[in-house]
Each structure stands twice: as structure tokens, then as C-alpha cells.
Tab-separated table of C-alpha atoms in Angstrom:
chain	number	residue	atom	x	y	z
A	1	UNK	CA	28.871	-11.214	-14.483
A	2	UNK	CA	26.732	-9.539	-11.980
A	3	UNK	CA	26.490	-11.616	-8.549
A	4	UNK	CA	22.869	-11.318	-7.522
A	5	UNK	CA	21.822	-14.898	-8.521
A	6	UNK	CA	18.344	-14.832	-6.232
A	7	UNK	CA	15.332	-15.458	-8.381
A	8	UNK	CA	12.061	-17.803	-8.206
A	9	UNK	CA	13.449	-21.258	-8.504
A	10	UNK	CA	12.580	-23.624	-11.049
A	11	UNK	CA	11.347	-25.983	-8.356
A	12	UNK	CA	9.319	-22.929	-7.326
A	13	UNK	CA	10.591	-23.158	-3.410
A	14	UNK	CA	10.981	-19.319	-3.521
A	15	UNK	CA	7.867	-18.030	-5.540
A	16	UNK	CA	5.456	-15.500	-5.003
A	17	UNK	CA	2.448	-17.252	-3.937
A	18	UNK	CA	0.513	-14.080	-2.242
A	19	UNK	CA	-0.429	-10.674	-3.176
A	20	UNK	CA	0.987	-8.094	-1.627
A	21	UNK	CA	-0.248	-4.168	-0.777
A	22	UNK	CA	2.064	-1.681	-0.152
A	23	UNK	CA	1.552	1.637	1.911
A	24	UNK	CA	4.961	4.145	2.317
A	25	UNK	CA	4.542	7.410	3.541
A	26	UNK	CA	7.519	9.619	4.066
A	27	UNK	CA	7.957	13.595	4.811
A	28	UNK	CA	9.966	15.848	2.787
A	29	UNK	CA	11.445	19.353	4.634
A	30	UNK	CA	12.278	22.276	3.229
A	31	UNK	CA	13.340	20.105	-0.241
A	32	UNK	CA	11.914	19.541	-3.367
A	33	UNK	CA	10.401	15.854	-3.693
A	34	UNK	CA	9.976	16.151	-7.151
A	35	UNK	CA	11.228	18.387	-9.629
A	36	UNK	CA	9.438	18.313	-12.737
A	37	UNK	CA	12.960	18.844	-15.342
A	38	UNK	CA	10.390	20.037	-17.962
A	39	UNK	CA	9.796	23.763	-16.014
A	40	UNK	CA	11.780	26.968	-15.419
A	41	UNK	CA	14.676	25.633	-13.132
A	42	UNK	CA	13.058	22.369	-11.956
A	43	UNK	CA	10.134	23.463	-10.161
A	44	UNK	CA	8.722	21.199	-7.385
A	45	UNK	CA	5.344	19.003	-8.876
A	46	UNK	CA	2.550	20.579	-7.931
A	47	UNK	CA	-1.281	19.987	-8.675
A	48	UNK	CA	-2.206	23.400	-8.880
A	49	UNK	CA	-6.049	22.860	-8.380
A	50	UNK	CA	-5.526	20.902	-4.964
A	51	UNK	CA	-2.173	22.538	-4.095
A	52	UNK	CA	-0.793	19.365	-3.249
A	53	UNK	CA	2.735	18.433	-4.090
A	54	UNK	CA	3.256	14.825	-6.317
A	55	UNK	CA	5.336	12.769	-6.675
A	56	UNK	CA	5.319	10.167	-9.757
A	57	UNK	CA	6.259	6.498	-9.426
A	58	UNK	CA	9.716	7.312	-11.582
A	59	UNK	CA	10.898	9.009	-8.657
A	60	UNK	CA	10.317	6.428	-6.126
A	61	UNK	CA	11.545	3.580	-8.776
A	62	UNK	CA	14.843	5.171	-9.000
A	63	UNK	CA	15.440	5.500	-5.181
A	64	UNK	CA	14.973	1.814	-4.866
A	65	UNK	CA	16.993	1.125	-8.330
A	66	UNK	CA	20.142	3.252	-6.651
A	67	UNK	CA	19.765	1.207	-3.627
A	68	UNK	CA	20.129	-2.037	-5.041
A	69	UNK	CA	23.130	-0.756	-6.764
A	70	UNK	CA	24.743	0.384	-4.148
A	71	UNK	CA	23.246	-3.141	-2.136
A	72	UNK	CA	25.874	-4.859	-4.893
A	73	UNK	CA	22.596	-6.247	-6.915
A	74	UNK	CA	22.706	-5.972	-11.029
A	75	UNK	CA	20.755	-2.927	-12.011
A	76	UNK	CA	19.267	-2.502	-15.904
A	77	UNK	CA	18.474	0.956	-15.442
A	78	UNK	CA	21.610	2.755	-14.277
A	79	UNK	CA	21.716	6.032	-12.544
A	80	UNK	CA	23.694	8.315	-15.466
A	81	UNK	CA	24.700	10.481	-12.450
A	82	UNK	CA	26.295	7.624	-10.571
A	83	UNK	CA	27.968	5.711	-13.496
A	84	UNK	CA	31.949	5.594	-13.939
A	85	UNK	CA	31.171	5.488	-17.552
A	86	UNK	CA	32.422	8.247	-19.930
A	87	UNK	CA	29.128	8.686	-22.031
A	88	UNK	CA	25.947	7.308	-21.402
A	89	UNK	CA	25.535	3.299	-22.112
A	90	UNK	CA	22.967	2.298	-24.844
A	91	UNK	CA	20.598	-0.233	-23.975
A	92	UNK	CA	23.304	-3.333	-25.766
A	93	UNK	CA	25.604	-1.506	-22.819
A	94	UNK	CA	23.404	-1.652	-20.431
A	95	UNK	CA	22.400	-5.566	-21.081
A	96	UNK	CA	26.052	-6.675	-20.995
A	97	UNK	CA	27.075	-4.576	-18.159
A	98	UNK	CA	24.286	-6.486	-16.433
A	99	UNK	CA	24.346	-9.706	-17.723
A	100	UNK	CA	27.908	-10.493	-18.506
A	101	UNK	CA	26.976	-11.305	-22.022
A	102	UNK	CA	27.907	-10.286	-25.595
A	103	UNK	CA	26.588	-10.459	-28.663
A	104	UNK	CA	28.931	-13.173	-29.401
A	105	UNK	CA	27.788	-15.425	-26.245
A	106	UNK	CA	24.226	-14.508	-27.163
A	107	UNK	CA	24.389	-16.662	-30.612
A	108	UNK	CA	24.790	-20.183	-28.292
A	109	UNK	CA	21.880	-19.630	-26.236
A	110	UNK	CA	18.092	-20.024	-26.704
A	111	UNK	CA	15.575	-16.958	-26.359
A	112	UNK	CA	14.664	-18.402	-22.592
A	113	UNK	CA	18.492	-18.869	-21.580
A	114	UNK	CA	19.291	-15.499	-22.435
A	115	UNK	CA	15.949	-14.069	-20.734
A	116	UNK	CA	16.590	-16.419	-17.720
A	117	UNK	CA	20.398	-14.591	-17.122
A	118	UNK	CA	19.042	-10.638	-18.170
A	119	UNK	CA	16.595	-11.163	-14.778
A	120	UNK	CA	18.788	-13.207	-13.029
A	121	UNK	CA	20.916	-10.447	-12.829
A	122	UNK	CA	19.097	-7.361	-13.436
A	123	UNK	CA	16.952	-7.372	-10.020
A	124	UNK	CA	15.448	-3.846	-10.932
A	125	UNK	CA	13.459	-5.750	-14.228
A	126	UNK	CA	12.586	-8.810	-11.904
A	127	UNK	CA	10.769	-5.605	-9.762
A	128	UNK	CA	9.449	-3.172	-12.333
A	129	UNK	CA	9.682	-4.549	-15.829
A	130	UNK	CA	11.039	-2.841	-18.419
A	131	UNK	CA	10.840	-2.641	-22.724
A	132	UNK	CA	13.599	-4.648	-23.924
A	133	UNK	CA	14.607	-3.761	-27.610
A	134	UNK	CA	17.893	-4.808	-28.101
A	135	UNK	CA	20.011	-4.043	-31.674
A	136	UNK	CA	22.259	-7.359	-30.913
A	137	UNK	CA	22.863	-9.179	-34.428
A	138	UNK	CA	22.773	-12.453	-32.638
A	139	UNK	CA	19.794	-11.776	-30.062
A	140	UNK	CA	17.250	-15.213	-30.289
A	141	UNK	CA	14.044	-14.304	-32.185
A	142	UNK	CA	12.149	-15.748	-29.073
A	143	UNK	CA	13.195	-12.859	-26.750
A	144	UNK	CA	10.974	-11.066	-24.748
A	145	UNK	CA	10.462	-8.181	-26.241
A	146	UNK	CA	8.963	-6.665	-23.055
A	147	UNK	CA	8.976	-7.579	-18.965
A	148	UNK	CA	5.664	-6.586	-17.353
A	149	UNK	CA	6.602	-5.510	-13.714
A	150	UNK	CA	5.102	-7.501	-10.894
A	151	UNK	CA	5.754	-4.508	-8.564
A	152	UNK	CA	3.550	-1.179	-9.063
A	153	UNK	CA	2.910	2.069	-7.735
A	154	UNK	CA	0.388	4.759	-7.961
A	155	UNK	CA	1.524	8.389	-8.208
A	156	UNK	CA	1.628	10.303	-4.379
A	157	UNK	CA	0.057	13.421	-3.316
A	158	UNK	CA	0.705	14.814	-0.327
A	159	UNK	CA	-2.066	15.012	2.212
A	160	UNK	CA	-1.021	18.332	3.167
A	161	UNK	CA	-1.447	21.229	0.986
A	162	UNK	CA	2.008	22.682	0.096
A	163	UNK	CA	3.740	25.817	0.728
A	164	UNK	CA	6.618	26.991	-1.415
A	165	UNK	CA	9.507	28.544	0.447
A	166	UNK	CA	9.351	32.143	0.158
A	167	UNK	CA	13.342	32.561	1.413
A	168	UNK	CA	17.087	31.481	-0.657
A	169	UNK	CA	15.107	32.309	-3.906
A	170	UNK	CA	18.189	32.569	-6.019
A	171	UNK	CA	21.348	30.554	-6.133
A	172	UNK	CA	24.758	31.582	-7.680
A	173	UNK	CA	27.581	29.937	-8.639
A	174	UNK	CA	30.832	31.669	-9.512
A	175	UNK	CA	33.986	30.091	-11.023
A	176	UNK	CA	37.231	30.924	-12.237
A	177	UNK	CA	37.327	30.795	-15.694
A	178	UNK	CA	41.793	31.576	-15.807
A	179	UNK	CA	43.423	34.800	-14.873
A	180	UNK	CA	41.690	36.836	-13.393
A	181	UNK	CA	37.821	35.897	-14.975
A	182	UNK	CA	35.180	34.545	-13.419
A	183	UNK	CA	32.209	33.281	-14.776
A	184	UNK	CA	28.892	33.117	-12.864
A	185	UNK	CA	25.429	31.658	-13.084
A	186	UNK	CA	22.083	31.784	-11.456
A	187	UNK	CA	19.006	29.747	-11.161
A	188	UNK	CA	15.770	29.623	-8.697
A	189	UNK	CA	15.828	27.385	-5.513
A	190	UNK	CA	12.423	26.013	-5.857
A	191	UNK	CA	11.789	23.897	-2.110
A	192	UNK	CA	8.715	23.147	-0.230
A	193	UNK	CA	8.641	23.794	3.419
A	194	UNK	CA	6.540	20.594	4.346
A	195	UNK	CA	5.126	17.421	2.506
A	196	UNK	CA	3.619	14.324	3.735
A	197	UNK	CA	3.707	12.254	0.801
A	198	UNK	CA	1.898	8.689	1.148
A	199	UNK	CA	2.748	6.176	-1.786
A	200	UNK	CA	0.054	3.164	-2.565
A	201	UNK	CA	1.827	-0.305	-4.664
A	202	UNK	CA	0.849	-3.819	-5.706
A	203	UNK	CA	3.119	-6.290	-5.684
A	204	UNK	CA	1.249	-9.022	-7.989
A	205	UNK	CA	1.813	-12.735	-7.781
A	206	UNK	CA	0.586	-13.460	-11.012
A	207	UNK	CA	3.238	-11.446	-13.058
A	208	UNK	CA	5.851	-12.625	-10.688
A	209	UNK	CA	6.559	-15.750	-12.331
A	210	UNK	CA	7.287	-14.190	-15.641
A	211	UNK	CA	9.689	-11.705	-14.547
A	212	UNK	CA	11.526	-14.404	-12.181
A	213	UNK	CA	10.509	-12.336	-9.209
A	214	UNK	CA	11.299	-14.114	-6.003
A	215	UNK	CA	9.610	-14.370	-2.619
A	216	UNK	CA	12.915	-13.066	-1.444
A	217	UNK	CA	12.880	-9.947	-3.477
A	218	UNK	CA	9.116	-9.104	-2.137
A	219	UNK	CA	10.685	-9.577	1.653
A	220	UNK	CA	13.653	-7.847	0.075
A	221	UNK	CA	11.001	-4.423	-0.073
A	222	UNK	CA	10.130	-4.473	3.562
A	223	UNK	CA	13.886	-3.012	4.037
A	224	UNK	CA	14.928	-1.530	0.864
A	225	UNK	CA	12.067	0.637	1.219
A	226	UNK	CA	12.789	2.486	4.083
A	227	UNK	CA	16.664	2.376	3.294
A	228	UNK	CA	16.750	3.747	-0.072
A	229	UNK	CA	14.772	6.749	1.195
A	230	UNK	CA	17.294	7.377	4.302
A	231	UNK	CA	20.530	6.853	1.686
A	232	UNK	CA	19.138	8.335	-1.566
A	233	UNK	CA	18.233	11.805	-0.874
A	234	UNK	CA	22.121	12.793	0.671
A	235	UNK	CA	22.081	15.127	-1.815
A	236	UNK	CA	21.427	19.666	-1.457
A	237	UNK	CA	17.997	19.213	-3.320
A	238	UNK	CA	16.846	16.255	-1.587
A	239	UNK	CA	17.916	16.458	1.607
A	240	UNK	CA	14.956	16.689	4.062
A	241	UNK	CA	13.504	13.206	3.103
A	242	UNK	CA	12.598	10.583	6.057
A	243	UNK	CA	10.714	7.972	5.662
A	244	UNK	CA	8.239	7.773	8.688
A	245	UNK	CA	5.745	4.518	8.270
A	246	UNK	CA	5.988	1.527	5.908
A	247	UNK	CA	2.970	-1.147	5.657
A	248	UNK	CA	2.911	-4.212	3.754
A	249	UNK	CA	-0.171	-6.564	3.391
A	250	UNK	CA	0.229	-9.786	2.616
A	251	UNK	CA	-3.199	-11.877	1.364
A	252	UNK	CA	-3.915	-15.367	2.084
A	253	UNK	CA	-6.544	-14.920	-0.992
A	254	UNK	CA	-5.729	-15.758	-4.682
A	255	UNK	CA	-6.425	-13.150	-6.519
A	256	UNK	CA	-7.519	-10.460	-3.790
A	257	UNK	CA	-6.217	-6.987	-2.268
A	258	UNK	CA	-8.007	-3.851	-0.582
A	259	UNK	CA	-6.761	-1.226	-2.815
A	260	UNK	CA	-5.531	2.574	-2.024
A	261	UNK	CA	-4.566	1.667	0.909
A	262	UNK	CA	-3.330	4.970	1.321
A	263	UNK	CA	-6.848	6.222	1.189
A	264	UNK	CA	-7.063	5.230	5.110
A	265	UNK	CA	-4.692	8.299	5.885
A	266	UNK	CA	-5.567	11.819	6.991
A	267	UNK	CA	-3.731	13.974	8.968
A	268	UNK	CA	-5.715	15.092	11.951
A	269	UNK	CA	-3.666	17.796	14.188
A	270	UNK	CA	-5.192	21.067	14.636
A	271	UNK	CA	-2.195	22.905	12.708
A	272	UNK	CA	-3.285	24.031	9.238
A	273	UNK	CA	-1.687	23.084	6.364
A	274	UNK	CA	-0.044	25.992	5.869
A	275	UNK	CA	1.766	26.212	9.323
A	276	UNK	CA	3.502	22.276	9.465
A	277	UNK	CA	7.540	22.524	9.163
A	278	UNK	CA	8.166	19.056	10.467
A	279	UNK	CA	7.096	15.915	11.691
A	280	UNK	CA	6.367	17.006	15.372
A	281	UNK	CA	3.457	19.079	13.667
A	282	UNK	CA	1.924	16.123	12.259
A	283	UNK	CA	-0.609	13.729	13.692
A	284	UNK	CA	-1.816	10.838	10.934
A	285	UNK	CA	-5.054	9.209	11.226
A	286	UNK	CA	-5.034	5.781	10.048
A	287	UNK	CA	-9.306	4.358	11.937
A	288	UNK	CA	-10.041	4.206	7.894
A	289	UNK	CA	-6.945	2.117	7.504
A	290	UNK	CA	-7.218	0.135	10.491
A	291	UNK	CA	-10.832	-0.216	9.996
A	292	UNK	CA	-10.407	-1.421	6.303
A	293	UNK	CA	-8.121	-4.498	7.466
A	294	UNK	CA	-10.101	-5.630	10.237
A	295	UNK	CA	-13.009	-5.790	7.849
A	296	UNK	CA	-11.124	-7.951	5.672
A	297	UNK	CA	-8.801	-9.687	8.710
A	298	UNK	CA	-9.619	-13.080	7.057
A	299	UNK	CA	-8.097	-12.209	3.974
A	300	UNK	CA	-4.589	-11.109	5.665
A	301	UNK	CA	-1.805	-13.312	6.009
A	302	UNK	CA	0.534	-11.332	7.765
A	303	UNK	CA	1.014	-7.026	8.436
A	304	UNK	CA	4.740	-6.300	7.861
A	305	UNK	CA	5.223	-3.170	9.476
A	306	UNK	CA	7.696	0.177	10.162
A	307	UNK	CA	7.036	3.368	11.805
A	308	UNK	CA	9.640	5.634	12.398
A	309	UNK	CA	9.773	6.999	16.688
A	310	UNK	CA	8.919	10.946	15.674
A	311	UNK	CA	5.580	9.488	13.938
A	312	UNK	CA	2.409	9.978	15.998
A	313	UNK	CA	-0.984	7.816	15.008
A	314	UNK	CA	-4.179	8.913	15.843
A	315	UNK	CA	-6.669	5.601	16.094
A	316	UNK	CA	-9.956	4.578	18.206
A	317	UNK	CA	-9.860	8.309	19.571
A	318	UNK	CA	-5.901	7.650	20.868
A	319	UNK	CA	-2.750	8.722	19.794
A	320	UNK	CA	0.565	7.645	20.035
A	321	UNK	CA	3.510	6.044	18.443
A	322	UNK	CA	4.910	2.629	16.726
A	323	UNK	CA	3.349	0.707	19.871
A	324	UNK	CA	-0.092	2.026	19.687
A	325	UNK	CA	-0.440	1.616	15.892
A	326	UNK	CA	1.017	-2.062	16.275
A	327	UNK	CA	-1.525	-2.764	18.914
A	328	UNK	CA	-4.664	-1.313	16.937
A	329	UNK	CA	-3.004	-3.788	14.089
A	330	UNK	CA	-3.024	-6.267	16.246
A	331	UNK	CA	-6.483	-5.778	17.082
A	332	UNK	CA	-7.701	-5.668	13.308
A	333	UNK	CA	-5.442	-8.994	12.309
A	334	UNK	CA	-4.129	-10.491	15.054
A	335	UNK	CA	-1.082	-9.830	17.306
A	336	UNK	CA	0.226	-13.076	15.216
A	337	UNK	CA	-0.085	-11.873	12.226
A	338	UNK	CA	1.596	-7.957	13.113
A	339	UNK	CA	5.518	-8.640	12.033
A	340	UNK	CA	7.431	-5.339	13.103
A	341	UNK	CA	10.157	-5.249	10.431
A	342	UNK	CA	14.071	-3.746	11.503
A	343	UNK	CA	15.056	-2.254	8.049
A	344	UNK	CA	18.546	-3.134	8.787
A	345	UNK	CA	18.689	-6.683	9.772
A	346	UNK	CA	18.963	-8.024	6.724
């Protein structure tokens, strides 16, 4: 059986009691952040009217996904690419592999036992939910047929508008085919030169109790984050990928949370659009942001915070880097209430 065992207790010493608003922005250089797999040799996503590259939840979902996998956590929704399997697993597969449990076991336990040990150890469900139809002959009627994720997020679009590499158009491949043959084939290199892609999420108490979601898997975010964008994109078509700030809100209010977060960003160098390449180009405004919390301080419980040292903030007509934006979050919360998270001491 799998051997992540962390989920809200029965007791409820580890439950979600607060609401929780997410804000992750990360670059992407000379890469493609998102191909779409339904276009002429997986094109980057592009919203042609803004010219802004996006990037869809899916994406995101199965960075974090990956990392718990490779974090030793059960996964439902396995990575085809990264699977030892032979052939794809069906979904029956995919429970077992998780769970530990057969269709034999399943005929001795109640819908609720069974439910209980599929999040138990499927961590990625606990997160983001998932539609459960199983084909088991001795699955209990009273089995969720569906998992409604606690943990949401919006699609991204960049705040720049993109620029598709002009350069290393084509790619070829040759083999040896035996003898003397070779075989070769082609296909388009479809990169961006620069995206600043900001990503907006929910995490909501009031689903977290039916998916078993923990207060330990929300804290669990505030690293995985950051890491599964640093260890997920090691790869030719996503390298380029750094994540460069991470912000999570944490309400003291039932029931309450800003929204689009992500709204408070702009990017406010002089460089156009057109001319960034990197992250020394970039200067992100975040007065909306700032401005947006310390309106609704006495709703906060606590700022959980990451900023990468390349990142420069413009706020209150300053820039500068991690310290300055912690201090103009101290100054909307409370220097008590700032946490400055280290994504790997955990």
C-alpha cells in the first residue's frame, strides 16, 4: 500500500479551518509553457486577440501531481510518461496501484472504508478531486462516485504580450533503421522568448473535509509549489521555467477571500513587451496587491510568502527585492503575520 497516511483526522486536530488564496507567478524563457497537443506540432497557447500566452490549470495540476510522486506520496493520476508500466493503467489499475486494494478486499469493506483508504493514499484527489467510476464487481454501492477538489485554479495569462521565437524553426531527427538506412523526421520548434505567467487558486475549507484534505497538505503547497516548478520542467521543451514569487493568504474569516489576487500584478519597467528575454528585464508592480490586503488586513491570518533573489517589486513608488516586498507586507498585515517560507525545509 502506498505510505502517505496524512489526512484530516477524525478528531479533526489537522483540518482545514481557514480559506486560503493562492498567487504563483513564474517566468518561462525561450520554452513553450503550454503546448496545446490539439495543433500542428504542439504549438505554444496563445490568445490570439490579446497575444498573451496561457496556460490552463491541467498544466499546473500535473507539475504538482509529478512532484508528489516523486515526494514518495500516492498519486491517482499517474504521469503515462513516467510510469514503469508496459501499457497504460485503467482507472481499476490506477485505484489499486494507489490504494493497495483489489476487487477481492473491496467486498469486506463499507462504501466509507474504501473511500477513507482511496484519499488516504491518493494525496493528488485529497488536492484536486477527481470522477471516480470504477468497473470493480465488488465496489460498495455507497461510493463516491465523484471527489470535488478543495484546491482550485484559474487559467494564467501572461502579463506580457508574447513573442514567438523566430530562430531553430525546424527540428530533425535521424536514426538508423539497419544497414546502411536511415530514417528521418521533422517537426516545428514552437518556443516563446519570454512569459510572465501569474496563476490565481482557492484552497476552500469547506470542501476540505470531504476530500480528507489536511491542514498539512495546504502547508504542504507553500513548498511543493515552488519545487515542482524548479524539478518538473528538466525536460528540452520545458526548460526555461523558474518560479519567481509565491503568495499564500490565509483568512481568519469563515467563508471570506479577496479574489484574483493576481489582478494586483502589472509589470511596470520601461522595456516593451516585445523586447523582455529574462527576468532582469522585468519589474512587477504589486501597490494593487499590496493595497488590496491592507484594505482587508483584518481579515488575514497570516501572508506565507516566496520571492525568488532575481525578482524586482515595484511598491509605494520603490523598488527592490524579497526584503522590500516583505516589508510593504508587513506594512499592509503586520510584520507578525508576514511568514517568509524556505521551499526546502520541509
Amino acid at each position: 500500500m502506498a505510505s502517505d497516511t496524512t489526512h484530516a483526522d477524525t478528531d479533526g486536530t489537522d483540518a482545514v479551518e481557514n480559506r486560503s488564496e493562492i498567487v504563483f507567478a513564474y517566468d518561462a524563457e525561450d520554452t513553450n509553457p503550454n503546448g496545446n497537443p490539439l495543433s500542428a506540432n504542439d504549438k505554444p497557447r496563445v490568445d490570439e486577440t490579446t497575444g498573451k500566452a496561457v496556460v490552463t490549470d491541467v498544466r499546473l495540476k500535473r507539475y504538482l501531481r509529478d512532484q508528489l510522486d516523486d515526494d514518495g506520496l500516492g498519486v491517482y493520476i499517474q504521469n503515462p510518461s513516467k510510469s514503469d508500466a508496459d501499457s497504460v493503467l485503467d482507472r481499476e489499475d490506477l485505484f489499486t496501484a494507489a490504494t493497495g486494494i483489489d476487487d477481492d478486499e473491496l467486498g469486506d469493506m463499507t462504501g466509507s472504508e474504501a473511500a477513507d483508504a482511496f484519499l488516504t493514499n491518493a494525496v493528488d484527489v485529497r488536492y484536486f478531486g477527481a470522477a471516480v467510476t470504477f468497473d470493480f464487481d465488488n465496489l460498495p454501492d455507497d461510493f463516491p462516485g465523484q471527489f470535488i477538489g478543495p484546491v482550485q485554479f484559474s487559467h494564467a495569462r501572461s502579463l506580457n504580450k508574447i513573442v514567438r521565437k523566430s530562430e531553430s524553426k525546424q527540428l530533425s531527427t535521424v536514426v538508423s533503421s539497419g544497414g546502411d538506412a536511415e530514417q528521418g523526421t521533422f517537426a516545428a520548434d514552437n518556443r516563446l522568448q519570454y512569459a510572465f505567467i501569474p496563476f490565481h487558486g482557492v484552497v476552500n475549507e469547506r470542501n476540505a473535509g470531504k476530500t480528507r484534505l489536511s491542514q498539512t497538505d495546504v502547508e504542504r503547497l507553500d513548498s511543493l509549489m515552488w519545487r515542482s516548478l524548479k524539478n518538473q520542467t528538466l525536460t528540452r521543451s520545458k526548460m526555461g521555467h523558474q518560479p519567481r514569487l509565491y503568495l499564500r493568504v490565509e483568512y481568519a474569516t469563515d467563508d471570506f477571500h479577496i479574489g484574483t489576487l493576481d489582478d494586483g500584478f502589472e509589470l511596470t519597467q520601461e522595456k516593451p513587451d516585445k523586447e523582455l528575454r529574462n527576468i532582469s528585464d522585468v519589474v512587477l508592480g504589486v501597490d494593487d496587491l499590496i493595497e488590496s490586503l491592507s484594505e482587508n488586513r483584518d481579515h488575514v491570518e497570516a501572508v506565507h510568502f516566496i520571492a525568488d533573489r532575481h525578482l524586482t517589486v515595484e511598491a509605494n513608488g520603490e523598488t527592490g527585492g524579497a526584503d522590500h516586498l516583505s516589508d510593504q507586507l508587513a506594512e499592509a498585515v503586520g510584520a507578525d503575520n508576514v511568514v517568509e517560507v524556505d521551499p526546502y525545509d520541509t
